[in-house]
Amino acid sequence: MDSNSNCRKQGAVVLVTSAEEVLTVVNIARDNRIQFVVSAERHSTGGASSVEGGIIIDLRKMRKVTVDPEAKTITAEGGCTWEDVDVEAAKYGLATVGGTVNHTGIGGLTLGGGFGWLSSKYGLTIDNLLSATMVLANGSIVIASSTENPDLFWAIRGCGASFGVAVDFTYRAYEQKDPVWAGLLGFTADKLQGIVKFANWHHGANTGDQCFLFGFSVPPPTNQPMTLCAVFFCGAQQAAEEYFAELTALGPVINQVGSMPYEKVNGMLNAAVNFGGRKTGGGSAVKLPLEPLFVQEVFDDFARFVGSHRGVGESLILFEIIPFKKIAEVPLEATAHGSRSEYYNVGSLFKWYEPELDATVRAFSRFVNQKIREQGGTMAERGVGAYSNYIEYQLNPEKIFGVNAEKLRQLKLKYDPENLFWRWHNVLLE
Ligand SMILES: Cc1cc2nc3c(=O)[nH]c(=O)nc-3n(C[C@H](O)[C@H](O)[C@H](O)COP(=O)(O)OP(=O)(O)OC[C@H]3O[C@@H](n4cnc5c(N)ncnc54)[C@H](O)[C@@H]3O)c2cc1C
């Protein structure tokens, strides 16, 4: 995803295989003042996992997953994808809270907070993180958990990439034996008002077992801006069909829903956000109920933009109506993550091919995310109203970590005073 890694000429890529090897590279880089970055699945689009002329600590060979079915825990090395975790956990009838796209790395996603289909039942990924093994800037390997280095554990749950290299994570797991009902639906532009109505209903009606994502894209072979929906029901088919009946009654032109094992669900959006091209991510948030005219305006902006620029149709803006009750019931100050409240994330991933469009696409991405943030009703919230893992550029730490920014600054001075880990995000930015 990080198209910068294709453009930047790295000095060296070190395919580490153990905590000790990570430590050796960190020590060499620090002692010789060589720039370095950690790279997992490289889904950040802002260049946080590539560096011109520097060293890449590439974790992709560290992909072992161990499940303890008695303790109901999953331990996964820092270079795993969510597919690695989902597939291994499923062998024991277990699952944890991963992202909605299974080719995403667990590293960046977990350290920034993490949410997915099971967040409505169990909260953020970090709310299910029990411990992590961290290689720190000073050349030590430590455990971060509620009992060992608890201040570090607080910091890595939301701002982890700024505190070291996570060589493994241990997550709490849950029984997930039965199939779930899920899939994609695509609707022509004229159905948008009905979809917004359904989203507003779902906001009040869900029991935590249902998630609903809707967004704008130009799925092949239609070549028309459409509304793409992803539905998820953790339960039996009949109940699921009843829950989503008002939506399916709108008459989707793409219909790929059905019962499937949980580990397949995280793959259903893969094709909509696949590899290649040039990319920029962005994020904002909305409170519900949504004002239908506001959503229509965002759709119209998107349709105009993709209609007037070549090769940008694989882009996506996604309203992620994943019930927030479990996320918001954890106090904002309990972890470093700055965006917990009674609102929903909106993510965007713009994709294009021609370098001449770089500035234009990035400007539109910022424009549309800012518009959603300003009109989406989250400006007065304590949570910052944007998910740090969706923000690709450096911002004032208060804008990303909110009330937790000052404590993070203090902990940085304890754990990484030379600010070796600054790319995602720079907590010491003035
Ligand atoms: C297609 C797509 C779908 C997404 N879906 C979701 C979703 O459903 N839910 C969600 O919460 N987020 C989602 N995201 C956002 C995602 O969380 C971020 O893009 C995240 O940075 C991806 O992590 P990565 O390890 O793949 O990326 P990388 O670019 O490799 O890493 C991102 C940052 O984290 C650092 N990092 C990575 N691993 C480690 C590690 N083990 N130790 C220390 N630092 C590390 C890197 O140095 C870099 O600075 C999605 C992003 C994309 C592009």
Short mmCIF file of C-alpha atoms and ligand atoms in Angstrom, two decimals:
data_model
loop_
_atom_site.label_atom_id
_atom_site.label_comp_id
_atom_site.label_asym_id
_atom_site.label_seq_id
_atom_site.Cartn_x
_atom_site.Cartn_y
_atom_site.Cartn_z
CA MET A 1 0.00 0.00 0.00
CA ASP A 2 2.83 2.38 0.86
CA SER A 3 3.48 3.59 -2.67
CA ASN A 4 6.40 5.62 -1.22
CA SER A 5 8.31 2.37 -0.72
CA ASN A 6 8.32 1.93 -4.49
CA CYS A 7 9.61 5.48 -5.07
CA ARG A 8 12.16 5.71 -2.25
CA LYS A 9 15.55 4.08 -2.65
CA GLN A 10 16.16 2.28 0.65
CA GLY A 11 19.75 1.94 1.90
CA ALA A 12 19.20 -1.57 3.26
CA VAL A 13 16.27 -3.85 3.93
CA VAL A 14 16.92 -6.20 6.84
CA LEU A 15 14.57 -9.18 6.97
CA VAL A 16 14.77 -9.82 10.70
CA THR A 17 13.67 -13.13 12.20
CA SER A 18 13.91 -12.59 15.97
CA ALA A 19 13.78 -9.97 18.72
CA GLU A 20 17.56 -10.20 19.04
CA GLU A 21 18.06 -9.41 15.35
CA VAL A 22 15.72 -6.43 15.65
CA LEU A 23 17.74 -5.27 18.63
CA THR A 24 21.01 -5.55 16.71
CA VAL A 25 19.68 -3.41 13.87
CA VAL A 26 18.26 -0.78 16.23
CA ASN A 27 21.62 -0.59 18.03
CA ILE A 28 23.60 -0.27 14.78
CA ALA A 29 21.26 2.38 13.43
CA ARG A 30 21.21 4.41 16.65
CA ASP A 31 24.97 4.24 17.27
CA ASN A 32 25.78 5.23 13.68
CA ARG A 33 23.01 7.81 13.39
CA ILE A 34 21.40 6.03 10.45
CA GLN A 35 17.72 6.73 9.75
CA PHE A 36 15.56 3.60 10.06
CA VAL A 37 11.94 2.57 9.95
CA VAL A 38 9.98 -0.49 10.92
CA SER A 39 7.89 -2.03 8.21
CA ALA A 40 5.21 -4.71 8.55
CA GLU A 41 2.60 -5.02 5.81
CA ARG A 42 3.19 -1.41 4.67
CA HIS A 43 -0.44 -0.35 4.65
CA SER A 44 0.26 3.14 5.90
CA THR A 45 0.23 5.41 2.86
CA GLY A 46 2.15 8.40 4.20
CA GLY A 47 5.66 6.97 3.97
CA ALA A 48 5.81 5.79 7.59
CA SER A 49 7.29 2.44 6.62
CA SER A 50 9.91 3.52 4.07
CA VAL A 51 12.95 5.81 4.24
CA GLU A 52 15.19 7.19 1.52
CA GLY A 53 18.73 5.91 2.02
CA GLY A 54 18.01 4.42 5.45
CA ILE A 55 17.44 0.98 6.94
CA ILE A 56 14.14 -0.86 6.81
CA ILE A 57 13.58 -3.26 9.68
CA ASP A 58 11.28 -5.53 7.70
CA LEU A 59 9.19 -7.80 9.91
CA ARG A 60 7.57 -9.88 7.19
CA LYS A 61 9.51 -13.02 8.10
CA MET A 62 8.20 -12.83 11.66
CA ARG A 63 4.78 -14.38 11.13
CA LYS A 64 4.41 -17.15 13.66
CA VAL A 65 1.03 -17.46 15.40
CA THR A 66 0.53 -19.55 18.54
CA VAL A 67 -2.89 -20.21 20.03
CA ASP A 68 -3.48 -21.29 23.61
CA PRO A 69 -7.01 -22.73 23.52
CA GLU A 70 -7.14 -23.25 27.30
CA ALA A 71 -6.17 -19.70 28.18
CA LYS A 72 -7.98 -18.38 25.08
CA THR A 73 -5.06 -16.29 23.93
CA ILE A 74 -3.35 -15.76 20.59
CA THR A 75 0.31 -14.76 20.36
CA ALA A 76 1.39 -13.45 16.96
CA GLU A 77 4.73 -12.13 15.77
CA GLY A 78 4.90 -8.49 14.74
CA GLY A 79 5.07 -9.16 10.99
CA CYS A 80 1.80 -11.14 10.74
CA THR A 81 -1.17 -10.15 8.65
CA TRP A 82 -4.66 -10.49 10.05
CA GLU A 83 -5.17 -13.42 7.71
CA ASP A 84 -2.33 -15.26 9.50
CA VAL A 85 -4.05 -14.66 12.83
CA ASP A 86 -7.63 -15.35 11.72
CA VAL A 87 -6.79 -18.62 9.99
CA GLU A 88 -4.73 -20.04 12.86
CA ALA A 89 -7.25 -18.95 15.52
CA ALA A 90 -10.11 -20.50 13.52
CA LYS A 91 -8.47 -23.93 13.84
CA TYR A 92 -9.38 -23.69 17.53
CA GLY A 93 -12.79 -22.06 16.99
CA LEU A 94 -11.42 -18.74 18.26
CA ALA A 95 -11.08 -15.18 16.96
CA THR A 96 -9.96 -11.78 18.18
CA VAL A 97 -10.62 -8.20 17.04
CA GLY A 98 -8.74 -7.67 13.77
CA GLY A 99 -9.29 -5.20 10.95
CA THR A 100 -11.89 -5.44 8.19
CA VAL A 101 -9.29 -6.24 5.52
CA ASN A 102 -7.14 -9.28 6.17
CA HIS A 103 -4.05 -8.30 4.20
CA THR A 104 -3.44 -5.46 6.69
CA GLY A 105 -0.51 -5.92 9.09
CA ILE A 106 -1.32 -6.60 12.73
CA GLY A 107 1.65 -4.37 13.70
CA GLY A 108 0.57 -0.94 12.57
CA LEU A 109 -3.12 -1.68 13.07
CA THR A 110 -2.76 -2.87 16.66
CA LEU A 111 -0.32 -0.17 17.73
CA GLY A 112 -2.66 2.55 16.44
CA GLY A 113 -5.80 1.16 18.13
CA GLY A 114 -7.43 -1.18 15.63
CA PHE A 115 -11.05 -1.91 14.97
CA GLY A 116 -13.00 -4.39 12.88
CA TRP A 117 -16.09 -6.59 12.66
CA LEU A 118 -15.82 -7.82 16.23
CA SER A 119 -15.32 -4.33 17.73
CA SER A 120 -19.04 -4.01 18.31
CA LYS A 121 -18.81 -7.00 20.67
CA TYR A 122 -15.34 -6.65 22.17
CA GLY A 123 -14.03 -3.10 21.57
CA LEU A 124 -10.82 -2.05 19.87
CA THR A 125 -7.93 -4.40 19.10
CA ILE A 126 -5.95 -2.72 21.89
CA ASP A 127 -8.78 -3.41 24.34
CA ASN A 128 -8.00 -7.09 23.75
CA LEU A 129 -4.23 -6.77 23.80
CA LEU A 130 -2.82 -8.52 26.87
CA SER A 131 0.86 -7.88 26.28
CA ALA A 132 3.53 -7.13 23.71
CA THR A 133 7.27 -7.76 23.56
CA MET A 134 8.97 -4.50 22.66
CA VAL A 135 12.48 -3.68 21.44
CA LEU A 136 13.17 -0.20 22.75
CA ALA A 137 15.37 2.64 21.50
CA ASN A 138 17.87 2.11 24.33
CA GLY A 139 18.62 -1.43 23.16
CA SER A 140 16.53 -3.46 25.58
CA ILE A 141 13.82 -6.06 25.09
CA VAL A 142 10.92 -5.67 27.50
CA ILE A 143 7.38 -6.87 28.05
CA ALA A 144 4.61 -4.29 28.10
CA SER A 145 1.49 -5.45 29.95
CA SER A 146 -0.75 -4.35 32.79
CA THR A 147 1.78 -5.77 35.28
CA GLU A 148 5.12 -5.15 33.50
CA ASN A 149 5.99 -1.63 32.41
CA PRO A 150 2.35 -0.54 32.64
CA ASP A 151 3.14 3.02 31.50
CA LEU A 152 4.67 1.62 28.30
CA PHE A 153 1.66 -0.65 27.90
CA TRP A 154 -0.60 2.41 28.16
CA ALA A 155 1.44 4.20 25.47
CA ILE A 156 1.61 1.35 22.97
CA ARG A 157 -2.17 1.02 23.00
CA GLY A 158 -2.74 3.81 20.49
CA CYS A 159 0.72 5.26 19.91
CA GLY A 160 2.83 2.12 19.81
CA ALA A 161 4.86 2.77 16.68
CA SER A 162 6.43 5.76 18.48
CA PHE A 163 7.78 3.62 21.32
CA GLY A 164 9.76 0.79 19.75
CA VAL A 165 9.42 -2.37 17.72
CA ALA A 166 6.69 -4.80 18.77
CA VAL A 167 8.11 -8.23 18.02
CA ASP A 168 5.00 -10.03 19.24
CA PHE A 169 1.51 -9.36 20.54
CA THR A 170 -0.69 -11.50 22.80
CA TYR A 171 -4.42 -11.00 22.36
CA ARG A 172 -7.47 -12.21 24.26
CA ALA A 173 -9.48 -14.59 22.03
CA TYR A 174 -13.18 -15.42 21.92
CA GLU A 175 -15.21 -18.43 20.81
CA GLN A 176 -16.18 -17.98 17.16
CA LYS A 177 -17.22 -21.45 16.01
CA ASP A 178 -20.45 -20.74 14.16
CA PRO A 179 -20.54 -19.20 10.71
CA VAL A 180 -21.57 -15.57 10.38
CA TRP A 181 -23.71 -13.92 7.72
CA ALA A 182 -21.85 -11.29 5.77
CA GLY A 183 -20.93 -9.95 2.35
CA LEU A 184 -21.01 -7.10 -0.12
CA LEU A 185 -23.96 -5.34 -1.71
CA GLY A 186 -23.69 -2.74 -4.47
CA PHE A 187 -26.40 -0.16 -5.19
CA THR A 188 -26.91 2.34 -7.97
CA ALA A 189 -26.62 6.02 -7.03
CA ASP A 190 -30.39 6.55 -6.75
CA LYS A 191 -30.57 4.23 -3.70
CA LEU A 192 -28.39 6.38 -1.48
CA GLN A 193 -31.23 7.97 0.52
CA GLY A 194 -32.61 4.53 1.39
CA ILE A 195 -29.16 3.40 2.47
CA VAL A 196 -28.72 6.42 4.76
CA LYS A 197 -32.16 5.68 6.23
CA PHE A 198 -31.03 2.12 6.91
CA ALA A 199 -27.78 3.32 8.50
CA ASN A 200 -29.72 5.61 10.84
CA TRP A 201 -32.05 2.76 11.78
CA HIS A 202 -29.12 0.39 12.38
CA HIS A 203 -27.52 2.99 14.68
CA GLY A 204 -30.47 2.64 17.07
CA ALA A 205 -31.48 -0.97 16.43
CA ASN A 206 -28.24 -2.95 16.59
CA THR A 207 -27.56 -5.26 19.49
CA GLY A 208 -23.79 -5.33 18.98
CA ASP A 209 -23.98 -8.36 16.71
CA GLN A 210 -24.43 -6.35 13.52
CA CYS A 211 -22.06 -4.09 11.59
CA PHE A 212 -22.79 -2.04 8.52
CA LEU A 213 -20.31 -0.26 6.26
CA PHE A 214 -21.33 1.83 3.30
CA GLY A 215 -19.25 3.86 0.95
CA PHE A 216 -18.60 5.22 -2.48
CA SER A 217 -16.57 3.61 -5.20
CA VAL A 218 -16.60 2.75 -8.88
CA PRO A 219 -16.61 -1.05 -8.86
CA PRO A 220 -15.68 -2.76 -12.12
CA PRO A 221 -17.31 -3.52 -14.49
CA THR A 222 -19.96 -0.84 -13.83
CA ASN A 223 -17.71 2.23 -14.30
CA GLN A 224 -20.38 4.17 -12.40
CA PRO A 225 -19.98 5.71 -8.95
CA MET A 226 -22.03 3.49 -6.69
CA THR A 227 -22.75 2.84 -3.03
CA LEU A 228 -20.99 -0.27 -1.85
CA CYS A 229 -22.21 -1.83 1.41
CA ALA A 230 -20.56 -4.47 3.59
CA VAL A 231 -22.86 -6.23 6.04
CA PHE A 232 -21.98 -8.42 8.99
CA PHE A 233 -24.24 -10.34 11.33
CA CYS A 234 -22.78 -12.52 14.03
CA GLY A 235 -25.60 -15.06 14.11
CA ALA A 236 -27.97 -17.24 12.12
CA GLN A 237 -28.92 -16.57 8.51
CA GLN A 238 -32.64 -16.08 9.05
CA ALA A 239 -32.18 -13.47 11.77
CA ALA A 240 -29.56 -11.75 9.62
CA GLU A 241 -31.83 -11.60 6.60
CA GLU A 242 -34.59 -10.12 8.73
CA TYR A 243 -32.23 -7.51 10.19
CA PHE A 244 -30.97 -6.38 6.79
CA ALA A 245 -34.32 -6.81 4.97
CA GLU A 246 -34.95 -3.08 4.49
CA LEU A 247 -31.54 -2.74 2.89
CA THR A 248 -31.77 -5.73 0.54
CA ALA A 249 -35.29 -4.60 -0.43
CA LEU A 250 -33.64 -1.60 -2.10
CA GLY A 251 -32.53 -3.96 -4.89
CA PRO A 252 -28.75 -4.32 -5.00
CA VAL A 253 -27.12 -4.78 -8.40
CA ILE A 254 -24.21 -6.58 -6.73
CA ASN A 255 -25.15 -9.19 -4.14
CA GLN A 256 -22.48 -11.39 -2.57
CA VAL A 257 -23.94 -12.04 0.88
CA GLY A 258 -24.29 -15.37 2.61
CA SER A 259 -23.14 -17.50 5.52
CA MET A 260 -19.40 -17.94 5.84
CA PRO A 261 -16.80 -18.86 8.44
CA TYR A 262 -15.58 -15.83 10.38
CA GLU A 263 -12.05 -16.09 8.99
CA LYS A 264 -13.45 -15.49 5.49
CA VAL A 265 -15.23 -12.28 6.47
CA ASN A 266 -12.03 -10.32 6.83
CA GLY A 267 -11.26 -11.09 3.20
CA MET A 268 -14.48 -9.79 1.69
CA LEU A 269 -13.27 -6.21 1.26
CA ASN A 270 -9.81 -7.21 0.02
CA ALA A 271 -10.62 -6.72 -3.64
CA ALA A 272 -12.10 -3.26 -3.04
CA VAL A 273 -8.82 -2.04 -1.51
CA ASN A 274 -6.15 -4.08 -3.22
CA PHE A 275 -2.49 -3.50 -4.02
CA GLY A 276 -0.78 -1.44 -6.72
CA GLY A 277 -1.11 2.13 -7.91
CA ARG A 278 -0.48 5.25 -5.83
CA LYS A 279 -2.49 5.72 -2.67
CA THR A 280 -3.43 8.16 0.01
CA GLY A 281 -5.45 7.34 3.10
CA GLY A 282 -7.54 9.72 5.14
CA GLY A 283 -10.05 9.74 7.95
CA SER A 284 -12.74 11.58 9.81
CA ALA A 285 -15.82 10.58 11.78
CA VAL A 286 -19.57 11.15 11.97
CA LYS A 287 -22.30 11.11 14.56
CA LEU A 288 -25.57 9.48 13.70
CA PRO A 289 -28.33 10.00 12.66
CA LEU A 290 -26.84 11.15 9.38
CA GLU A 291 -28.37 14.03 7.51
CA PRO A 292 -29.28 12.54 4.09
CA LEU A 293 -28.47 15.73 2.17
CA PHE A 294 -25.00 15.90 3.69
CA VAL A 295 -24.23 12.31 2.63
CA GLN A 296 -25.62 13.04 -0.83
CA GLU A 297 -23.27 16.02 -1.09
CA VAL A 298 -20.27 13.83 -0.22
CA PHE A 299 -21.36 11.31 -2.84
CA ASP A 300 -21.76 14.08 -5.43
CA ASP A 301 -18.30 15.47 -4.61
CA PHE A 302 -16.84 11.98 -4.99
CA ALA A 303 -18.69 11.28 -8.23
CA ARG A 304 -17.60 14.61 -9.74
CA PHE A 305 -14.00 13.99 -8.75
CA VAL A 306 -13.72 10.43 -10.08
CA GLY A 307 -15.65 11.46 -13.19
CA SER A 308 -13.23 14.24 -14.06
CA HIS A 309 -9.85 12.59 -13.30
CA ARG A 310 -8.47 9.61 -15.12
CA GLY A 311 -7.74 6.36 -13.28
CA VAL A 312 -9.04 7.30 -9.81
CA GLY A 313 -12.15 5.08 -9.84
CA GLU A 314 -10.66 2.42 -7.57
CA SER A 315 -10.87 4.93 -4.71
CA LEU A 316 -13.17 4.41 -1.75
CA ILE A 317 -14.80 6.54 0.95
CA LEU A 318 -16.27 4.34 3.66
CA PHE A 319 -18.70 5.19 6.49
CA GLU A 320 -17.98 2.49 9.06
CA ILE A 321 -21.10 2.05 11.17
CA ILE A 322 -19.56 -0.43 13.58
CA PRO A 323 -21.43 -0.02 16.89
CA PHE A 324 -19.22 1.95 19.28
CA LYS A 325 -20.71 1.01 22.66
CA LYS A 326 -17.84 -1.29 23.68
CA ILE A 327 -15.22 1.14 22.34
CA ALA A 328 -16.68 4.19 24.06
CA GLU A 329 -17.21 2.49 27.41
CA VAL A 330 -13.42 2.37 27.91
CA PRO A 331 -12.40 5.78 29.32
CA LEU A 332 -10.46 7.98 26.89
CA GLU A 333 -7.56 8.26 29.33
CA ALA A 334 -7.30 4.46 29.87
CA THR A 335 -5.10 4.01 26.77
CA ALA A 336 -3.16 6.40 24.53
CA HIS A 337 -5.68 6.07 21.69
CA GLY A 338 -7.27 9.47 21.17
CA SER A 339 -10.46 8.67 19.33
CA ARG A 340 -13.06 6.95 21.46
CA SER A 341 -16.49 8.38 21.64
CA GLU A 342 -20.05 7.95 20.47
CA TYR A 343 -19.23 8.39 16.81
CA TYR A 344 -18.26 6.28 13.82
CA ASN A 345 -15.09 6.32 11.72
CA VAL A 346 -15.09 7.36 8.11
CA GLY A 347 -12.07 6.16 6.17
CA SER A 348 -10.94 6.97 2.67
CA LEU A 349 -8.39 5.32 0.42
CA PHE A 350 -7.77 7.13 -2.85
CA LYS A 351 -5.95 5.22 -5.55
CA TRP A 352 -4.54 6.56 -8.81
CA TYR A 353 -1.77 5.80 -11.29
CA GLU A 354 -0.36 8.99 -12.77
CA PRO A 355 2.27 10.85 -10.71
CA GLU A 356 1.00 14.16 -12.15
CA LEU A 357 -2.18 13.64 -10.14
CA ASP A 358 -0.37 13.31 -6.79
CA ALA A 359 -1.11 16.81 -5.53
CA THR A 360 -4.67 16.89 -6.91
CA VAL A 361 -5.74 13.61 -5.35
CA ARG A 362 -4.12 14.39 -2.01
CA ALA A 363 -5.81 17.80 -1.95
CA PHE A 364 -9.21 16.28 -2.69
CA SER A 365 -8.70 13.61 -0.03
CA ARG A 366 -7.97 16.29 2.56
CA PHE A 367 -10.88 18.42 1.37
CA VAL A 368 -13.45 15.65 1.57
CA ASN A 369 -12.24 14.35 4.95
CA GLN A 370 -12.24 17.85 6.39
CA LYS A 371 -15.75 18.42 5.07
CA ILE A 372 -17.01 15.21 6.67
CA ARG A 373 -15.33 16.12 9.95
CA GLU A 374 -16.80 19.63 9.96
CA GLN A 375 -20.30 18.58 8.99
CA GLY A 376 -20.38 15.15 10.60
CA GLY A 377 -21.10 16.45 14.08
CA THR A 378 -17.93 15.34 15.90
CA MET A 379 -16.22 18.69 16.36
CA ALA A 380 -17.50 19.12 19.92
CA GLU A 381 -16.40 15.65 21.06
CA ARG A 382 -13.61 14.87 23.54
CA GLY A 383 -12.32 12.13 21.28
CA VAL A 384 -10.41 13.74 18.41
CA GLY A 385 -12.86 12.61 15.73
CA ALA A 386 -10.34 10.90 13.48
CA TYR A 387 -8.58 7.56 13.73
CA SER A 388 -4.79 8.00 13.93
CA ASN A 389 -4.18 5.03 11.62
CA TYR A 390 -6.14 6.80 8.88
CA ILE A 391 -4.19 10.07 9.14
CA GLU A 392 -1.23 9.85 6.78
CA TYR A 393 0.39 13.20 7.49
CA GLN A 394 2.03 14.63 10.60
CA LEU A 395 -0.32 16.67 12.75
CA ASN A 396 -0.02 18.40 16.08
CA PRO A 397 -0.16 15.51 18.64
CA GLU A 398 -3.20 17.09 20.32
CA LYS A 399 -5.14 16.62 17.08
CA ILE A 400 -4.36 12.89 17.05
CA PHE A 401 -4.11 11.91 20.70
CA GLY A 402 -6.26 14.64 22.27
CA VAL A 403 -6.23 14.57 26.07
CA ASN A 404 -3.48 11.91 26.02
CA ALA A 405 -0.91 13.96 24.08
CA GLU A 406 0.86 15.50 27.08
CA LYS A 407 1.30 12.18 28.89
CA LEU A 408 2.66 10.69 25.67
CA ARG A 409 5.24 13.46 25.43
CA GLN A 410 6.44 12.68 28.95
CA LEU A 411 6.65 8.95 28.25
CA LYS A 412 8.57 9.59 25.04
CA LEU A 413 11.21 11.37 27.08
CA LYS A 414 11.45 8.27 29.26
CA TYR A 415 11.41 5.58 26.54
CA ASP A 416 12.75 7.29 23.41
CA PRO A 417 14.34 10.64 24.35
CA GLU A 418 16.22 10.88 21.03
CA ASN A 419 12.94 10.34 19.17
CA LEU A 420 14.24 7.49 17.01
CA PHE A 421 10.66 6.30 16.43
CA TRP A 422 8.83 9.32 15.10
CA ARG A 423 7.23 8.49 11.77
CA TRP A 424 3.81 7.26 12.91
CA HIS A 425 3.07 9.79 14.55
CA ASN A 426 5.61 12.32 15.82
CA VAL A 427 4.60 12.86 19.43
CA LEU A 428 7.32 15.45 19.96
CA LEU A 429 6.26 17.58 16.99
CA GLU A 430 6.12 21.23 18.13
C1 LIG B 1 -6.72 -1.42 2.82
C2 LIG B 1 -6.67 -0.94 4.23
C3 LIG B 1 -7.61 -1.39 5.13
C4 LIG B 1 -7.57 -1.00 6.47
N1 LIG B 1 -8.52 -1.46 7.33
C5 LIG B 1 -8.43 -1.15 8.63
C6 LIG B 1 -9.36 -1.68 9.57
O1 LIG B 1 -10.29 -2.38 9.22
N2 LIG B 1 -9.21 -1.37 10.87
C7 LIG B 1 -8.20 -0.58 11.31
O2 LIG B 1 -8.10 -0.36 12.51
N3 LIG B 1 -7.33 -0.03 10.44
C8 LIG B 1 -7.42 -0.30 9.12
N4 LIG B 1 -6.53 0.24 8.23
C9 LIG B 1 -5.53 1.18 8.71
C10 LIG B 1 -4.34 0.40 9.24
O3 LIG B 1 -4.55 0.16 10.60
C11 LIG B 1 -3.04 1.17 9.03
O4 LIG B 1 -2.82 1.37 7.67
C12 LIG B 1 -1.85 0.44 9.66
O5 LIG B 1 -0.76 1.32 9.66
C13 LIG B 1 -1.48 -0.80 8.90
O6 LIG B 1 -0.45 -1.49 9.52
P1 LIG B 1 0.70 -2.21 8.70
O7 LIG B 1 1.49 -2.92 9.73
O8 LIG B 1 0.14 -2.97 7.57
O9 LIG B 1 1.41 -0.95 8.06
P2 LIG B 1 2.93 -0.43 8.02
O10 LIG B 1 2.89 0.67 7.00
O11 LIG B 1 3.90 -1.52 7.81
O12 LIG B 1 3.12 0.17 9.45
C14 LIG B 1 2.47 1.35 9.87
C15 LIG B 1 3.32 2.04 10.93
O13 LIG B 1 3.40 1.17 12.05
C16 LIG B 1 4.76 0.82 12.28
N5 LIG B 1 4.79 -0.60 12.63
C17 LIG B 1 4.20 -1.62 11.95
N6 LIG B 1 4.41 -2.76 12.61
C18 LIG B 1 5.14 -2.46 13.70
C19 LIG B 1 5.66 -3.23 14.76
N7 LIG B 1 5.47 -4.54 14.84
N8 LIG B 1 6.36 -2.58 15.72
C20 LIG B 1 6.56 -1.24 15.64
N9 LIG B 1 6.09 -0.47 14.67
C21 LIG B 1 5.39 -1.08 13.71
C22 LIG B 1 5.53 1.13 11.00
O14 LIG B 1 6.85 1.49 11.28
C23 LIG B 1 4.75 2.30 10.43
O15 LIG B 1 5.24 3.48 11.02
C24 LIG B 1 -6.56 -0.12 6.89
C25 LIG B 1 -5.63 0.36 5.98
C26 LIG B 1 -5.68 -0.04 4.66
C27 LIG B 1 -4.68 0.49 3.69
#
